[in-house]
Coordinates of C-alpha atoms and ligand atoms in Angstrom, one line a residue:
M10 CA 155.1 45.9 75.1
S11 CA 154.1 42.7 73.1
G12 CA 151.3 42.2 70.9
K13 CA 150.2 43.4 67.3
S14 CA 149.8 47.2 66.2
V15 CA 147.7 48.3 63.4
E16 CA 146.2 51.5 62.2
V17 CA 142.3 50.9 63.3
V18 CA 141.4 48.2 65.5
I19 CA 137.5 47.7 65.7
V20 CA 135.4 45.7 68.7
G21 CA 132.4 44.1 67.8
G22 CA 131.8 41.5 64.8
G23 CA 128.0 43.2 64.4
P24 CA 126.8 43.8 61.0
V25 CA 128.4 47.9 61.8
G26 CA 131.9 46.4 63.0
L27 CA 131.7 44.2 60.0
M28 CA 131.0 46.9 57.6
A29 CA 133.4 49.6 58.9
A30 CA 136.4 46.8 58.6
I31 CA 135.2 46.3 55.3
A32 CA 135.2 49.6 54.1
L33 CA 138.7 50.7 56.0
A34 CA 140.2 46.8 55.2
G35 CA 139.1 46.9 51.1
A36 CA 140.6 50.7 51.4
G37 CA 143.7 49.3 52.3
I38 CA 144.3 50.3 55.8
E39 CA 145.9 48.3 58.3
T40 CA 142.8 46.9 60.2
A41 CA 142.2 44.0 63.2
L42 CA 138.4 43.4 64.1
V43 CA 138.5 42.1 67.8
A44 CA 134.7 39.6 67.5
R45 CA 133.3 37.9 70.1
P46 CA 132.4 34.7 69.0
A47 CA 128.8 34.4 67.7
G48 CA 126.4 33.6 70.8
A49 CA 122.5 32.6 70.1
P50 CA 121.5 33.0 66.4
D51 CA 119.5 36.4 65.2
N52 CA 116.1 35.2 64.1
R53 CA 115.7 39.3 63.2
T54 CA 115.5 40.4 59.9
T55 CA 116.9 44.1 58.9
A56 CA 115.3 46.6 56.4
L57 CA 117.6 47.8 55.1
L58 CA 117.1 51.3 53.0
A59 CA 118.2 51.6 49.2
T60 CA 121.5 53.7 50.3
S61 CA 122.0 50.9 52.9
V62 CA 121.8 48.8 50.0
T63 CA 124.3 50.8 47.4
A64 CA 127.1 50.9 50.4
L65 CA 126.9 47.0 50.8
D66 CA 127.3 46.8 47.4
T67 CA 129.9 49.1 46.5
L68 CA 132.2 46.6 49.2
G69 CA 131.3 43.6 47.3
V70 CA 128.7 42.6 50.5
W71 CA 125.5 42.6 48.6
Q72 CA 126.2 40.3 45.9
R73 CA 126.9 37.3 48.5
C74 CA 123.5 37.6 49.8
R75 CA 121.0 39.8 47.5
D76 CA 118.8 36.3 46.5
D77 CA 117.9 36.2 50.3
A78 CA 116.8 39.7 50.5
A79 CA 112.4 40.9 50.0
P80 CA 112.3 44.1 47.6
L81 CA 110.4 47.0 50.1
R82 CA 108.1 48.6 47.4
V83 CA 105.1 49.7 49.8
M84 CA 105.1 50.9 53.1
R85 CA 101.8 51.1 54.6
I86 CA 100.6 52.6 58.7
I87 CA 97.5 51.5 59.5
D88 CA 96.3 53.4 62.7
D89 CA 95.0 50.5 64.9
T90 CA 94.8 52.1 67.9
G91 CA 90.8 52.4 68.1
R92 CA 91.3 55.4 69.9
L93 CA 88.9 58.5 69.0
L94 CA 91.5 60.3 67.1
R95 CA 93.1 58.4 65.0
A96 CA 95.4 58.6 62.0
A97 CA 94.7 58.3 58.5
E98 CA 96.3 54.7 56.9
V99 CA 99.0 55.8 54.4
H100 CA 100.2 54.5 51.8
F101 CA 104.7 55.0 50.2
D102 CA 104.8 53.7 47.1
A103 CA 108.8 53.9 45.8
T104 CA 107.8 54.3 42.3
E105 CA 106.1 57.9 43.3
I106 CA 109.5 59.0 43.8
G107 CA 111.4 57.0 41.0
L108 CA 112.4 54.3 43.0
D109 CA 112.0 50.5 41.6
A110 CA 112.0 50.1 45.7
F111 CA 112.7 51.5 49.2
G112 CA 114.6 49.2 50.6
Y113 CA 115.4 45.2 51.2
N114 CA 114.7 43.2 54.1
I115 CA 117.0 40.3 55.1
E116 CA 117.1 37.8 58.0
N117 CA 120.3 38.7 60.2
R118 CA 122.0 35.4 59.7
F119 CA 122.0 36.0 55.6
L120 CA 123.5 39.5 56.3
L121 CA 126.1 38.6 58.3
A122 CA 127.0 35.6 56.8
A123 CA 127.9 37.9 53.5
L124 CA 129.5 40.2 56.0
D125 CA 131.7 37.9 57.3
A126 CA 132.5 36.2 53.7
R127 CA 133.7 40.2 52.3
A128 CA 135.8 40.4 55.2
R129 CA 137.4 37.6 55.5
A130 CA 138.9 37.9 52.1
L131 CA 140.8 41.1 52.4
A132 CA 144.2 41.3 53.0
A133 CA 144.6 44.5 55.2
L134 CA 142.6 42.6 57.7
T135 CA 142.8 40.8 60.6
F136 CA 140.0 39.1 62.5
I137 CA 140.5 38.7 66.0
E138 CA 137.9 35.7 67.8
D139 CA 138.1 37.3 71.5
Q140 CA 136.6 39.4 73.4
A141 CA 137.4 42.9 74.4
Q142 CA 138.5 43.5 78.7
A143 CA 139.9 46.6 78.7
V144 CA 140.3 49.7 76.6
A145 CA 143.5 51.8 77.5
I146 CA 143.3 55.4 75.8
E147 CA 146.4 57.0 75.7
D148 CA 148.0 60.3 73.8
S149 CA 148.9 59.0 71.1
R150 CA 147.6 55.2 70.8
V151 CA 144.8 52.7 71.8
T152 CA 145.3 49.2 73.4
V153 CA 142.4 46.5 73.4
E154 CA 143.3 43.8 76.0
L155 CA 141.8 40.8 75.3
E156 CA 140.6 37.6 77.0
H157 CA 142.9 35.2 75.7
G158 CA 145.2 36.2 73.5
S159 CA 148.0 39.5 73.2
P160 CA 146.8 42.9 73.2
V161 CA 146.4 44.8 70.0
A162 CA 147.8 48.8 69.7
A163 CA 146.4 51.4 67.1
R164 CA 146.3 55.3 66.6
L165 CA 141.9 54.6 66.5
A166 CA 140.2 52.3 67.5
I167 CA 136.3 51.7 66.9
G168 CA 133.5 50.9 69.3
A169 CA 130.8 48.7 67.5
D170 CA 130.3 47.1 70.6
G171 CA 126.3 47.1 71.4
R172 CA 124.3 48.7 73.6
Q173 CA 126.5 47.8 76.8
S174 CA 129.6 49.2 74.9
L175 CA 133.4 48.6 77.0
C176 CA 134.2 50.6 74.3
R177 CA 132.5 54.2 75.4
Q178 CA 132.5 53.4 78.9
A179 CA 136.3 53.1 79.1
A180 CA 136.7 56.5 76.8
G181 CA 134.1 57.8 79.9
I182 CA 131.2 58.5 77.3
A183 CA 127.8 59.1 79.0
T184 CA 124.2 58.6 77.2
E185 CA 121.3 60.4 77.6
G186 CA 117.9 58.0 77.3
R187 CA 115.3 56.1 79.1
H188 CA 113.7 52.7 79.0
Y189 CA 110.3 51.9 77.5
P190 CA 107.8 50.3 79.4
Q191 CA 107.7 48.1 76.2
T192 CA 109.2 44.6 74.3
A193 CA 110.0 43.2 70.8
L194 CA 108.9 40.4 70.3
T195 CA 110.0 39.1 67.1
F196 CA 109.9 36.1 64.7
N197 CA 109.2 35.0 61.5
L198 CA 106.7 33.4 59.7
S199 CA 104.8 32.1 56.3
H200 CA 101.6 32.7 55.2
R201 CA 98.8 32.0 52.2
R202 CA 98.6 35.1 50.7
P203 CA 100.6 37.0 49.2
H204 CA 102.5 40.3 50.3
H205 CA 103.1 42.0 47.4
D206 CA 105.9 43.4 48.6
C207 CA 104.4 45.2 50.9
S208 CA 105.1 46.2 54.5
T209 CA 102.6 47.0 57.0
E210 CA 102.9 48.6 60.1
F211 CA 99.9 48.6 62.7
H212 CA 100.1 51.5 65.2
T213 CA 98.6 49.8 68.6
Q214 CA 98.0 51.7 71.7
T215 CA 100.8 49.3 73.2
G216 CA 103.2 50.0 70.3
P217 CA 104.0 49.2 66.4
F218 CA 103.3 45.9 65.4
T219 CA 105.4 45.3 62.0
L220 CA 105.0 42.7 58.9
V221 CA 108.0 43.0 57.0
P222 CA 108.1 41.0 53.4
L223 CA 110.5 37.8 53.4
P224 CA 111.2 36.4 49.9
G225 CA 108.6 34.0 48.6
L226 CA 105.2 34.0 51.3
R227 CA 107.3 35.0 54.3
S228 CA 107.3 37.5 56.3
S229 CA 109.1 38.3 59.6
L230 CA 107.1 40.1 62.3
V231 CA 107.7 42.7 65.5
L232 CA 105.2 42.9 67.8
V233 CA 106.2 45.4 70.5
G234 CA 103.9 45.2 73.7
A235 CA 104.2 45.9 77.1
P236 CA 106.6 43.5 78.7
E237 CA 104.2 41.1 80.1
E238 CA 102.2 41.1 77.5
A239 CA 105.2 40.2 74.5
A240 CA 106.4 37.4 77.3
R241 CA 102.3 36.3 77.2
I242 CA 102.3 36.0 73.9
A243 CA 105.6 34.6 73.3
A244 CA 105.1 30.9 75.9
L245 CA 101.8 30.6 73.1
D246 CA 101.6 27.2 71.0
E247 CA 101.9 27.4 67.8
Q248 CA 98.3 27.3 67.2
E249 CA 97.5 29.8 69.7
L250 CA 100.2 32.0 68.7
A251 CA 99.2 31.7 64.9
S252 CA 95.4 32.6 66.1
E253 CA 96.2 35.4 67.9
I254 CA 99.1 36.9 64.8
E255 CA 96.3 36.7 62.2
R256 CA 93.4 38.4 64.9
R257 CA 96.5 41.0 65.5
S258 CA 96.8 41.3 61.8
H259 CA 93.5 41.6 60.2
S260 CA 93.9 38.4 58.9
I261 CA 95.9 40.6 55.8
L262 CA 98.3 37.4 54.9
G263 CA 95.6 34.6 55.5
K264 CA 96.6 32.1 56.5
I265 CA 99.8 32.2 58.9
A266 CA 102.6 29.9 60.5
P267 CA 105.3 30.6 62.2
E268 CA 108.1 29.6 62.8
P269 CA 110.8 28.4 65.0
G270 CA 112.7 30.3 67.0
R271 CA 111.0 33.9 69.1
G272 CA 113.4 36.4 70.3
A273 CA 112.6 39.0 72.9
F274 CA 114.1 42.9 73.2
P275 CA 113.5 45.4 75.8
L276 CA 112.9 48.4 74.0
G277 CA 115.0 52.0 75.0
I278 CA 116.1 55.2 73.7
E279 CA 120.2 56.5 73.9
T280 CA 122.0 58.4 72.3
A281 CA 125.3 59.3 73.7
R282 CA 126.7 62.3 74.5
R283 CA 130.0 62.5 71.8
F284 CA 129.9 60.5 69.2
A285 CA 133.8 60.2 69.2
V286 CA 136.9 61.4 71.6
A287 CA 140.7 61.5 70.5
R288 CA 141.9 57.9 69.9
L289 CA 138.0 55.9 70.0
A290 CA 135.3 57.1 67.7
L291 CA 131.9 55.2 68.7
A292 CA 129.0 53.1 65.6
G293 CA 125.8 51.3 65.5
E294 CA 124.0 51.0 68.7
A295 CA 126.9 51.8 71.0
A296 CA 126.3 55.5 69.9
H297 CA 122.5 55.0 69.3
L298 CA 119.7 52.8 70.6
L299 CA 116.3 53.4 68.5
P300 CA 113.1 51.5 68.9
P301 CA 112.3 49.4 66.0
I302 CA 109.4 51.9 64.5
G303 CA 109.7 53.0 61.0
A304 CA 113.5 50.7 60.2
Q305 CA 115.8 53.3 61.3
G306 CA 118.4 51.6 63.4
L307 CA 121.0 49.3 61.9
N308 CA 120.3 51.9 58.3
L309 CA 121.9 55.0 61.2
G310 CA 124.8 52.2 62.1
L311 CA 126.1 51.6 58.5
R312 CA 125.9 55.4 57.5
D313 CA 128.3 56.0 61.1
A314 CA 130.8 53.0 59.7
A315 CA 130.4 54.9 56.2
T316 CA 131.0 58.0 57.4
I317 CA 134.0 57.1 60.1
S318 CA 136.0 55.1 57.5
E319 CA 135.6 58.3 55.2
L320 CA 137.0 60.0 57.3
V321 CA 140.0 57.9 58.4
V322 CA 141.4 57.5 54.6
A323 CA 141.4 60.7 53.9
A324 CA 142.8 61.3 56.3
R325 CA 145.5 58.5 56.0
R326 CA 145.8 59.8 52.7
D327 CA 146.9 63.2 53.4
G328 CA 148.9 61.5 56.2
G329 CA 147.4 62.5 59.0
D330 CA 146.7 61.0 62.1
V331 CA 143.5 58.8 62.2
G332 CA 143.1 59.2 65.6
A333 CA 143.7 63.0 66.0
A334 CA 141.1 65.1 68.2
D335 CA 140.1 66.7 65.1
L336 CA 138.7 63.7 63.0
A337 CA 136.9 63.0 66.0
E338 CA 135.4 66.3 66.2
R339 CA 134.2 65.9 62.7
Y340 CA 133.0 62.6 63.1
D341 CA 131.0 64.0 66.0
R342 CA 129.0 66.4 63.8
S343 CA 129.1 64.6 60.6
R344 CA 126.9 62.5 62.7
R345 CA 124.8 64.4 65.5
A346 CA 121.9 65.9 63.2
D347 CA 121.4 62.2 61.6
V348 CA 120.9 60.4 64.8
T349 CA 119.3 63.6 66.5
S350 CA 117.1 64.2 64.2
R351 CA 116.2 60.5 63.8
A352 CA 116.1 59.5 67.0
L353 CA 113.4 62.1 68.2
A354 CA 111.3 61.2 65.2
A355 CA 111.0 57.6 66.4
D356 CA 110.6 58.7 70.4
L357 CA 107.5 60.7 68.9
L358 CA 105.8 58.4 67.5
N359 CA 105.9 55.9 70.0
R360 CA 105.6 58.0 72.6
S361 CA 102.2 59.4 70.7
L362 CA 101.0 55.6 70.2
L363 CA 101.5 54.9 74.4
S364 CA 100.1 58.1 75.8
D365 CA 96.6 58.7 76.5
F366 CA 96.8 62.8 76.3
L367 CA 94.7 64.0 73.4
P368 CA 96.3 66.7 71.9
L369 CA 100.0 64.2 71.1
Q370 CA 97.4 61.9 69.4
G371 CA 95.8 64.2 67.5
V372 CA 99.4 65.9 66.3
R373 CA 100.4 62.2 65.1
G374 CA 96.7 62.3 63.3
L375 CA 97.3 65.0 61.7
G376 CA 100.9 64.9 60.9
L377 CA 99.9 61.1 59.0
F378 CA 96.3 62.5 57.8
L379 CA 99.0 65.8 55.8
M380 CA 101.1 62.4 54.9
E381 CA 98.7 60.7 53.1
H382 CA 96.9 64.2 51.1
I383 CA 99.3 66.2 50.6
G384 CA 101.4 64.0 47.6
P385 CA 104.4 66.7 48.0
L386 CA 105.0 66.3 51.7
R387 CA 105.0 62.4 51.3
R388 CA 107.8 62.7 48.9
A389 CA 109.4 65.1 50.5
I390 CA 109.8 62.5 53.6
M391 CA 110.3 59.4 51.7
R392 CA 113.0 61.0 50.0
E393 CA 114.7 61.8 53.5
G394 CA 113.4 58.7 55.2
V395 CA 115.7 56.6 52.3
A396 CA 118.4 59.4 52.0
P397 CA 118.9 61.8 54.8
A398 CA 120.3 65.3 53.4
A399 CA 121.9 65.8 56.8
A400 CA 124.5 62.7 55.7
E401 CA 125.3 60.7 52.6
P402 CA 129.2 59.1 53.0
R403 CA 130.4 58.5 49.9
L404 CA 129.3 54.5 50.4
M405 CA 125.9 55.8 50.3
R406 CA 125.9 57.2 46.8
G407 CA 128.2 54.8 45.4
E408 CA 131.3 55.9 45.7
A409 CA 134.5 53.5 46.7
L410 CA 136.6 55.4 49.6
Ligands
FAD1008 C1 113.6 44.1 67.2 C2 114.1 44.8 66.8 C3 114.4 45.2 64.8 C4 115.2 46.1 64.6 N1 114.9 45.7 63.1 C5 115.6 47.0 62.6 C6 115.0 47.4 60.9 O1 114.8 46.9 60.1 N2 115.9 48.1 60.1 C7 117.4 48.6 61.2 O2 117.7 49.8 60.4 N3 117.7 48.6 62.4 C8 117.0 47.2 63.2 N4 117.2 47.4 64.3 C9 118.0 48.1 65.2 C10 119.4 46.9 64.3 O3 119.1 46.0 65.1 C11 120.6 47.1 65.3 O4 121.0 48.4 65.2 C12 121.3 46.5 65.1 O5 122.1 45.3 65.2 C13 122.9 47.3 66.0 O6 124.2 46.8 64.9 P1 125.5 46.9 66.0 O7 126.8 46.1 65.1 O8 125.9 48.4 66.4 O9 125.9 47.0 67.0 P2 125.6 44.4 67.4 O10 124.2 43.9 66.3 O11 124.6 44.5 68.7 O12 126.8 44.4 67.1 C14 128.1 44.5 68.6 C15 128.7 43.1 68.7 O13 130.1 43.6 69.5 C16 130.2 42.3 70.2 N5 130.6 42.4 71.7 C17 129.9 43.4 72.7 N6 131.4 43.9 73.6 C18 132.3 42.6 73.0 C19 133.6 43.4 73.3 N7 133.9 43.1 74.6 N8 134.9 42.2 72.7 C20 134.4 42.0 71.6 N9 132.7 42.1 70.9 C21 132.2 41.9 71.3 C22 128.8 41.6 70.3 O14 129.0 40.0 70.9 C23 128.6 41.8 69.2 O15 129.0 40.9 67.8 C24 116.0 46.7 64.8 C25 116.2 46.0 66.3 C26 115.4 45.5 66.8 C27 115.4 45.3 68.8

């Protein structure tokens, strides 16, 4: 077979694929990254938790984008459901658990540019701007067929190719999940009043409505609602949109001005039945899709990238086969609890907002009430949110691979 041969081939040049590429190539593993040329610009932002920031810093990425990020020092949840059993307002303050900030919010375009620049500086990484068309898994290798170029063979393929993952299909891995009757509308905005580094998540009857700080007098917005409602709001002119958002946010940021560019994302929840088989591992949204509640999705994906990279580097150091079935097994086991617990929490919280079932609203209300009033519980939840006990790969602890 003509074509390139490497140790690991990664499919997908989103944040998860780029992070895995940097971690592996930075540790000297011959890696190829198959990345489809960039499509329409992504106006979303990502709230990166402190451990994700530590990993990006360790990989030499954070230094390239930290000036574009805003710290998240306080997080507020406000019950705006207007229901009988409403929850208390809950405040989480990073100083309560000895942190300066829970993490940082950054526009995806800056994060991707920093990852891309770092990746291109690594000698062990081959960038292939092409689309993967087929993935053939054999006993001793995996081959990625490209739309334009020659195929790439490797001992292991990492599928970081997003929610419609070709790699997942090629490995015959099924998923479990469901679509929600919700769409997330996203855009950024400037405002008159300062955000004081505080993100605010309003819980409404149609889903969360979240304002997250950006540097200066700017914030990003994620508005989750019924698809028709999201489409109606997305079609408003600038003035009407500003009034709608000021009303929904109870003017906490004063007068606002929406910036150009609006995104719409149909929501669902999905988890792959297996995160890896011999010769192929899944990472990021190829492995799990979560609703944007509590800012978990990409943070989980970065932990996938850190974990698979750590296992591959260790196997290589011991002279082992990085695509072997036992490595796949260990990866699946290492990620299962972290992904399942966060998916369950996000699903329950989201469904409790949509549900008219009084006991479920009561449980959510009670949970938030207890969090606000019982300090040790609140602090335990904050610590778990930032640094999950089930998964702390080396990069997340600031240790190089
Ligand atoms: C509204 C919204 C807000 C969010 N906010 C947050 C947040 O605050 N914090 C957080 O942690 N997460 C957040 N998330 C989740 C986060 O955006 C995703 O987890 C993250 O983008 C997934 O990254 P990824 O690299 O796995 O996939 P993607 O970003 O989808 O990247 C996949 C890449 O693979 C490429 N690709 C696909 N198929 C092929 C192929 N055949 N060949 C070559 N390339 C291919 C695609 O072009 C793409 O570049 C949010 C999500 C939404 C919808």
